[in-house]
Amino acid sequence: MPLEHSIVPAPEHFAPGGGDSFHLGEATRILVEPGSDGAAAVGAFLAEILRPSTGFALPVEPAGDAPAADALSLLLGGDEAALGEEGYELEVGGDRAVLRAARPAGLFRGAQTLRQLLPAAVESHESVVTSGPWPLPACRIVDRPRFAWRGAMLDVARHFFSVDEVKQFIDALALYKLNTLHLHLTDDQGWRIEIASWPRLAEVGGSTQVGGGRGGFYTQADYAEIVAYAAERFVTVIPEIDMPGHVNAALVSYPELSGDGAAPAPYTGIQVGFSALRVDVDATYRMVEDVVRELAAITPGPYLHMGGDEVETMDDEAYARFIERVQEIVARHGKRMGGGEETAKARLLPGSVAQHWKSESVRDALAHGAKLVLSPASKVYLDMKYDASTELGLRWAGRIEVRDAYEWDPATLLEGVAEGDVLGVEAPIWTETARNLTSLQYLAFPRLPAVAEVAWTPAAGRDWEGFRARLAAHAPRWRLLGINYHRSPQVPWDG
Ligand code: TNX
């Protein structure tokens, strides 16, 4: 059976239209909701994607009162109750395509659908106008996400990634309608964000990475640039400062924060669990306060992630007291706290978020009104190997092929955790073995699009056979976008 479409993540409702495809051409315009900067920005984004490959001018202009011919119209005024923040409706046929949403974010998600409805060649950075035509198949789509938090986590601590590399990663998230980038900014092997009041954290703590390379860090201006780039793609950045464990780089920078007050040696291996902040001295809380204050000031998103994972050198009571104190500092600076599932040992505030990765104990977070983000290691840890022949990756959580990342349901994963308890799904990519962007992409593709569909598409709209056929159609796009990927034997690639 031929595919109706190859949109990933699959839209909630798709109906083929009866009429002809709409062909983009020399005279096609992109018309946007008059008076809306958000709609104009989405129009400009779409034009930038389509112009190089098609060679068409695609001017972006305010829409008039009547629906226009030979145009892609991006309009607001969609039913907010039905579409929410990120939903959209798309109607294509004959001589036009009309995209409608309640909010600019919905237009942006819909623009990714439009992009995916066009031939893969549209992703080319060079004019391939001779290989046109550029048909958009007649159809009607009504679509909105199942979960509000659809994320990926990038570990820039084990290996450092430049601002440009992070931007390329954000582009890939945007294509699959992901809306959250969790940046793991600190760990034993490196501290990657400038903190003006504790300058050695980045200057000294940022100078190492796994395997002994040079490391690096983001100035606050670099970080602001990443946040702004993400925001243009309706992606929220959630910065993580991991504590009280995973802090060797911080202790190298400021030995007074360590248990015995002595500077440990810099660490460039890949063990976990051995380092911890001293939780009984004022200096630690001064540092936390300063870091949270500086980070909150440059983070428009609602969350600061404070880690809290894998502390093997502290009893539960001291751990919980520390987390509660950190949570209070975060709240005082106007943010909500995110943390690993271990933080459920503390009294979390309603509004805090606990991230499940391996234990059912995360459920305890619900008693206090906190919500969960699901990152089950055996399904969505994209730093695991695909199979026995994968060179990159770790294997402590098992091998994860595309189908494993795809075939699970967030509402039935954990006993006693229902759909309404779950804010969403996040796929972490820890980078112990990913030394560069090419390796990172290999781990992320094609599993990241699989997780994106788990988070976006209602369970009833998902099935493995359909997914793998649609996924296969994305490989030509990845090649044009310069995205490396694993040619999984589970996917019927056609080229
Ligand atoms: C566990 S998941 C970790 C990380 C490692 C990762 C490697 C979690 C909270 N901690 O420190 O990088 O495994 O897969």
XYZ file of C-alpha atoms and ligand atoms in Angstrom:
509
model
C 0.000 0.000 0.000
C 1.490 3.385 -0.908
C 2.032 5.750 1.989
C -0.593 8.437 2.485
C 2.155 10.696 3.787
C 5.507 10.424 5.516
C 5.000 13.007 8.247
C 6.931 12.322 11.475
C 5.554 12.624 14.085
C 2.280 11.406 12.576
C -0.488 14.002 12.788
C -3.520 13.282 14.932
C -5.917 13.507 11.952
C -4.983 13.220 8.306
C -7.415 12.973 5.418
C -6.326 12.909 1.775
C -8.062 15.624 -0.234
C -10.062 14.812 -3.333
C -8.569 17.534 -5.512
C -5.270 18.247 -7.193
C -1.949 18.865 -5.506
C -0.942 22.496 -5.079
C 2.338 23.152 -6.886
C 4.683 25.812 -5.572
C 5.893 28.041 -8.396
C 7.651 31.272 -9.351
C 4.635 33.362 -8.319
C 3.818 31.622 -5.027
C 3.659 33.922 -2.014
C 3.746 33.256 1.707
C 0.931 35.242 3.290
C 0.911 35.812 7.029
C -1.609 36.995 9.600
C -1.549 40.812 9.450
C -0.241 42.503 12.575
C 1.350 39.384 14.067
C 5.138 39.436 14.468
C 4.997 35.773 15.442
C 3.225 34.757 12.232
C 5.610 36.927 10.172
C 8.587 35.227 11.824
C 7.227 31.770 11.011
C 6.612 32.919 7.430
C 10.214 34.102 7.191
C 11.478 30.807 8.656
C 9.500 28.808 6.109
C 10.675 31.028 3.248
C 14.295 30.499 4.299
C 13.861 26.742 4.159
C 12.118 26.751 0.785
C 13.994 29.443 -1.151
C 17.436 27.854 -1.622
C 16.150 24.567 -3.022
C 13.263 25.861 -5.124
C 14.943 29.035 -6.321
C 11.576 30.802 -5.946
C 11.352 34.294 -4.426
C 8.492 33.345 -2.056
C 7.857 36.869 -0.747
C 6.358 37.038 2.747
C 3.437 39.487 2.814
C 0.453 40.271 5.034
C -2.635 38.266 4.104
C -5.730 40.079 2.827
C -9.329 39.370 3.854
C -10.093 36.701 1.295
C -8.151 33.429 1.028
C -5.627 33.907 -1.747
C -4.699 31.728 -4.671
C -1.114 30.587 -5.324
C -0.168 31.124 -1.689
C 0.841 29.400 1.500
C -1.243 31.274 4.068
C -0.214 31.203 7.741
C -3.153 32.508 9.729
C -4.020 32.924 13.384
C -7.520 32.877 14.838
C -7.701 29.082 15.019
C -9.829 27.621 17.820
C -7.591 27.759 20.904
C -9.788 25.369 22.890
C -9.418 22.756 20.177
C -5.843 23.412 19.036
C -4.079 24.552 22.190
C -0.744 26.336 22.126
C 0.903 24.137 19.505
C -1.911 22.657 17.414
C -2.777 23.633 13.858
C -5.068 22.880 10.943
C -3.798 22.571 7.407
C -5.825 22.443 4.251
C -4.075 21.907 0.936
C -5.618 21.629 -2.464
C -5.775 23.073 -5.962
C -4.106 26.455 -5.877
C -3.400 27.034 -2.196
C -2.398 25.813 1.248
C -3.961 27.343 4.327
C -2.384 26.779 7.727
C -4.301 28.007 10.731
C -3.409 27.968 14.439
C -4.348 29.732 17.629
C -0.760 30.727 18.428
C 2.464 31.305 16.484
C 3.893 28.106 18.024
C 1.117 26.176 16.278
C 2.018 27.832 12.971
C 5.622 26.824 13.490
C 4.695 23.183 14.134
C 2.403 23.262 11.104
C 5.208 24.719 8.998
C 7.251 21.564 9.744
C 4.350 19.516 8.409
C 4.227 21.610 5.237
C 7.955 21.107 4.850
C 7.618 17.348 5.224
C 4.747 17.192 2.718
C 7.060 18.584 0.035
C 9.600 16.354 -1.732
C 12.755 15.659 0.295
C 14.798 17.755 -2.169
C 13.316 20.829 -0.529
C 15.907 20.399 2.248
C 18.764 21.083 -0.146
C 20.871 24.167 0.513
C 21.441 24.583 -3.190
C 19.019 25.391 -5.933
C 17.618 22.168 -7.326
C 14.833 23.929 -9.173
C 15.429 21.785 -12.224
C 14.465 18.759 -10.206
C 11.084 20.279 -9.289
C 8.064 20.209 -9.457
C 7.163 21.054 -5.871
C 3.783 19.491 -5.187
C 1.942 19.671 -1.891
C -0.586 16.814 -1.922
C -4.221 17.754 -1.359
C -5.108 16.938 2.216
C -6.692 18.130 5.411
C -4.815 17.825 8.709
C -5.909 18.653 12.242
C -3.079 18.124 14.648
C -1.944 18.857 18.183
C 0.566 17.241 20.550
C -0.289 14.615 23.111
C 2.303 15.900 25.624
C 3.387 19.445 26.414
C 7.048 18.538 27.136
C 8.763 16.872 24.206
C 12.443 17.059 24.693
C 15.965 15.984 24.174
C 18.811 16.338 26.622
C 22.266 17.148 25.338
C 25.241 16.456 27.608
C 27.754 19.185 26.765
C 29.769 18.366 29.891
C 31.335 15.009 28.973
C 32.208 16.408 25.562
C 31.804 20.054 24.739
C 29.740 21.143 21.728
C 30.135 24.569 20.158
C 27.319 27.091 19.856
C 27.026 26.262 16.152
C 26.781 22.551 16.858
C 24.083 23.123 19.452
C 22.201 25.216 16.889
C 22.359 22.371 14.382
C 20.995 20.047 17.031
C 18.152 22.505 17.726
C 17.329 22.548 14.005
C 16.893 18.786 14.123
C 14.612 19.040 17.175
C 12.489 21.639 15.411
C 12.003 19.458 12.331
C 10.405 16.800 14.558
C 8.247 19.220 16.571
C 10.242 18.797 19.779
C 9.948 21.824 22.041
C 12.421 21.364 24.895
C 16.220 21.317 24.933
C 17.628 20.271 28.272
C 21.312 21.245 28.371
C 23.371 19.229 30.840
C 25.869 22.025 31.507
C 27.979 20.604 34.317
C 29.413 17.286 35.373
C 32.565 15.757 36.813
C 34.422 16.256 33.557
C 33.519 19.864 32.835
C 31.658 23.025 33.854
C 30.351 24.666 30.677
C 28.649 27.919 31.642
C 30.276 31.180 32.667
C 29.303 32.285 36.180
C 30.573 35.832 36.695
C 30.608 35.647 40.504
C 32.517 32.321 40.526
C 34.732 32.734 37.454
C 36.956 29.700 38.054
C 33.978 27.347 37.554
C 34.143 27.866 33.788
C 37.756 29.005 33.437
C 39.223 26.079 35.355
C 36.302 23.652 35.466
C 35.594 24.135 31.779
C 39.072 23.230 30.614
C 38.673 19.444 30.699
C 36.495 16.790 29.089
C 36.268 13.027 28.721
C 39.400 11.599 27.169
C 41.559 14.617 27.962
C 40.508 17.087 25.239
C 40.378 20.841 25.673
C 36.771 21.149 26.784
C 35.304 24.627 26.600
C 32.458 26.667 28.012
C 29.701 29.039 26.945
C 29.989 32.669 27.929
C 26.676 34.031 29.118
C 26.406 35.777 25.739
C 26.898 32.411 23.980
C 24.208 30.890 26.146
C 21.834 33.782 25.392
C 22.487 33.194 21.691
C 21.521 29.515 22.049
C 18.394 30.432 24.018
C 17.343 32.996 21.378
C 17.982 30.580 18.499
C 15.901 27.951 20.267
C 13.110 30.444 20.990
C 12.868 31.308 17.291
C 12.054 27.621 16.827
C 9.652 27.556 19.785
C 12.099 25.405 21.728
C 12.570 26.139 25.432
C 16.047 25.698 26.886
C 16.233 24.069 30.307
C 19.718 24.501 31.758
C 20.995 21.905 34.197
C 23.564 22.431 36.915
C 24.034 18.984 38.398
C 24.391 18.797 42.200
C 25.177 17.663 44.872
C 26.941 14.883 42.898
C 28.641 15.059 39.500
C 30.636 18.090 40.680
C 34.291 17.164 40.335
C 34.944 20.041 37.910
C 33.423 22.503 40.403
C 35.566 21.098 43.221
C 38.718 21.417 41.144
C 37.809 25.083 40.655
C 36.838 25.816 44.267
C 38.286 23.241 46.684
C 36.486 24.841 49.650
C 33.279 23.237 48.365
C 34.673 19.720 48.760
C 34.343 17.444 51.753
C 37.957 17.686 52.886
C 38.626 21.138 51.468
C 41.315 19.771 49.169
C 41.263 20.101 45.406
C 40.639 16.776 43.674
C 42.467 15.943 40.466
C 40.642 16.876 37.261
C 38.583 13.920 36.025
C 38.405 12.785 32.418
C 37.154 9.216 32.814
C 33.530 8.025 32.668
C 32.750 6.657 36.133
C 29.865 8.242 38.060
C 28.813 8.734 41.668
C 32.110 9.590 43.356
C 31.987 13.370 43.811
C 29.783 15.470 46.082
C 29.475 19.028 47.323
C 29.974 19.616 51.001
C 26.384 20.201 52.137
C 27.155 21.502 55.645
C 29.037 24.693 54.802
C 27.733 28.134 53.905
C 30.079 28.464 50.943
C 28.123 25.762 49.113
C 24.828 27.603 49.478
C 26.425 30.896 48.491
C 27.653 29.234 45.334
C 24.234 27.674 44.630
C 22.519 31.005 45.239
C 24.883 32.871 42.895
C 24.712 30.246 40.163
C 20.915 30.064 40.319
C 20.604 33.866 40.318
C 22.857 34.296 37.287
C 21.298 31.430 35.372
C 17.711 32.435 36.145
C 18.458 35.931 34.823
C 19.410 34.589 31.382
C 16.869 31.778 31.179
C 13.392 32.806 30.006
C 12.018 29.259 30.375
C 10.237 28.318 33.607
C 12.623 25.566 34.790
C 16.117 25.205 36.144
C 17.210 21.576 36.330
C 19.374 20.937 39.372
C 20.372 17.336 38.669
C 20.296 15.522 41.970
C 21.219 12.158 40.457
C 23.594 9.444 41.542
C 25.013 10.648 44.816
C 26.576 7.654 46.434
C 28.407 9.421 49.239
C 25.474 10.923 51.173
C 22.634 9.501 53.296
C 19.037 10.062 52.214
C 18.289 12.543 54.938
C 21.215 14.853 54.163
C 20.422 14.484 50.474
C 16.743 15.429 50.909
C 17.624 18.419 53.071
C 20.048 19.651 50.429
C 17.537 19.256 47.586
C 14.833 21.088 49.552
C 17.194 23.951 50.193
C 18.168 24.150 46.537
C 14.498 23.989 45.532
C 13.779 26.945 47.770
C 16.612 28.953 46.199
C 15.308 28.153 42.721
C 11.781 29.216 43.726
C 13.071 32.461 45.209
C 14.530 33.288 41.818
C 11.182 32.763 40.136
C 11.829 29.340 38.628
C 10.606 25.808 39.126
C 13.032 23.011 39.859
C 13.625 20.016 37.667
C 15.633 17.080 38.936
C 16.392 13.416 38.478
C 14.034 10.800 39.934
C 16.166 10.711 43.091
C 14.814 14.163 44.005
C 11.491 12.452 44.790
C 13.125 11.546 48.123
C 12.737 15.223 49.046
C 9.496 17.123 49.607
C 9.059 18.521 46.133
C 6.900 21.559 45.546
C 3.868 21.419 43.280
C 5.276 22.651 39.994
C 8.593 20.875 40.422
C 9.415 18.163 37.912
C 11.052 14.806 38.574
C 12.622 12.989 35.659
C 12.218 9.231 35.632
C 15.181 7.304 34.252
C 15.310 3.913 35.915
C 13.296 3.563 39.112
C 9.579 3.443 39.905
C 10.364 5.433 43.047
C 9.845 8.569 40.991
C 6.149 8.041 41.751
C 6.730 9.522 45.209
C 7.022 12.918 43.538
C 3.313 12.840 42.714
C 2.247 12.871 46.373
C 3.452 16.461 46.648
C 1.909 17.587 43.386
C 5.058 17.503 41.303
C 4.859 16.210 37.729
C 6.946 13.687 35.856
C 9.000 13.710 32.713
C 9.754 10.219 31.434
C 13.202 9.266 30.188
C 13.225 5.487 30.681
C 16.842 4.489 30.147
C 16.067 1.196 28.429
C 13.957 2.972 25.797
C 15.096 6.533 25.259
C 18.701 6.779 26.438
C 20.022 7.559 22.995
C 23.582 7.079 24.180
C 22.996 3.301 24.325
C 24.240 1.117 21.498
C 21.694 0.075 18.847
C 22.922 -3.506 18.616
C 25.971 -5.685 19.167
C 27.796 -4.168 16.211
C 27.402 -0.503 17.215
C 30.800 1.012 17.981
C 29.617 4.164 19.714
C 27.563 4.201 22.851
C 27.295 2.603 26.252
C 25.345 -0.523 27.128
C 24.445 -0.412 30.814
C 20.732 0.092 30.055
C 20.700 -2.447 27.242
C 20.754 -2.165 23.493
C 18.128 0.103 22.022
C 17.079 -0.354 18.419
C 14.630 2.038 16.753
C 11.685 -0.201 17.521
C 12.534 -0.246 21.245
C 12.617 3.529 21.318
C 9.246 3.629 19.531
C 7.103 0.864 20.995
C 6.180 1.974 24.489
C 3.500 4.135 25.956
C 4.063 6.893 28.512
C 0.676 6.305 30.160
C 1.328 2.636 30.918
C 5.083 2.618 31.547
C 4.963 2.952 35.334
C 2.394 1.468 37.639
C 0.411 4.148 39.408
C 1.447 6.832 36.924
C -1.340 7.928 34.623
C -1.375 10.136 31.546
C -2.274 13.208 33.601
C 0.775 12.767 35.860
C 3.100 12.922 32.904
C 4.205 16.271 31.513
C 6.028 14.573 28.730
C 8.954 12.620 27.378
C 12.621 13.464 27.037
C 15.385 11.581 25.241
C 18.801 12.114 26.844
C 22.022 11.892 24.884
C 24.889 11.504 27.308
C 28.134 12.093 25.492
C 30.785 9.917 27.118
C 31.318 8.287 23.711
C 30.088 11.066 21.416
C 33.082 13.212 20.676
C 31.641 15.276 17.848
C 28.438 16.243 16.079
C 28.639 13.363 13.604
C 28.707 10.837 16.443
C 25.915 12.644 18.242
C 23.754 12.536 15.113
C 24.458 8.844 14.663
C 23.096 8.160 18.130
C 20.119 10.491 17.674
C 19.008 9.339 14.229
C 16.713 7.607 13.731
C 15.804 7.137 17.407
C 15.085 10.794 18.134
C 12.261 10.993 15.547
C 10.866 7.781 17.099
C 10.737 9.389 20.536
C 9.282 12.563 19.014
C 6.364 10.504 17.722
C 5.877 8.817 21.121
C 5.569 12.287 22.649
C 3.443 13.950 19.957
C 1.096 11.391 18.446
C -1.824 9.844 20.363
C -1.286 6.141 21.087
C -4.156 5.205 18.770
C -2.420 6.916 15.863
C 0.847 5.021 16.239
C 1.963 1.702 14.822
C 5.422 0.385 14.157
C 4.815 -0.784 10.572
C 3.497 2.580 9.506
C 6.187 4.428 11.398
C 9.125 2.585 9.928
C 7.799 3.099 6.398
C 7.414 6.847 6.995
C 10.790 7.029 8.695
C 12.501 5.486 5.675
C 11.346 8.430 3.592
C 13.304 10.797 5.854
C 16.768 9.487 5.033
C 17.076 11.613 1.863
C 16.240 14.675 3.978
C 18.942 13.800 6.504
C 21.476 13.385 3.740
C 20.655 16.838 2.359
C 20.726 18.350 5.841
C 24.094 16.766 6.587
C 22.680 14.607 9.377
C 24.520 11.344 9.975
C 22.313 8.365 10.912
C 22.315 4.689 11.758
C 21.051 2.565 8.870
C 18.993 0.369 11.132
C 18.120 -3.017 9.612
C 14.632 -2.498 11.089
C 13.832 0.313 8.648
C 13.021 -0.309 4.941
C 15.344 2.365 3.542
C 14.799 2.828 -0.126
C 18.062 4.313 -1.235
C 23.546 7.702 33.988
S 21.023 9.132 33.994
C 23.762 9.006 34.348
C 24.736 9.823 33.611
C 25.489 9.011 32.608
C 24.525 8.075 31.904
C 25.136 7.313 30.783
C 21.709 9.840 35.106
C 20.860 10.665 35.909
N 23.022 9.654 35.272
O 25.615 10.468 34.490
O 26.077 9.876 31.706
O 23.978 7.194 32.822
O 24.183 6.566 30.107
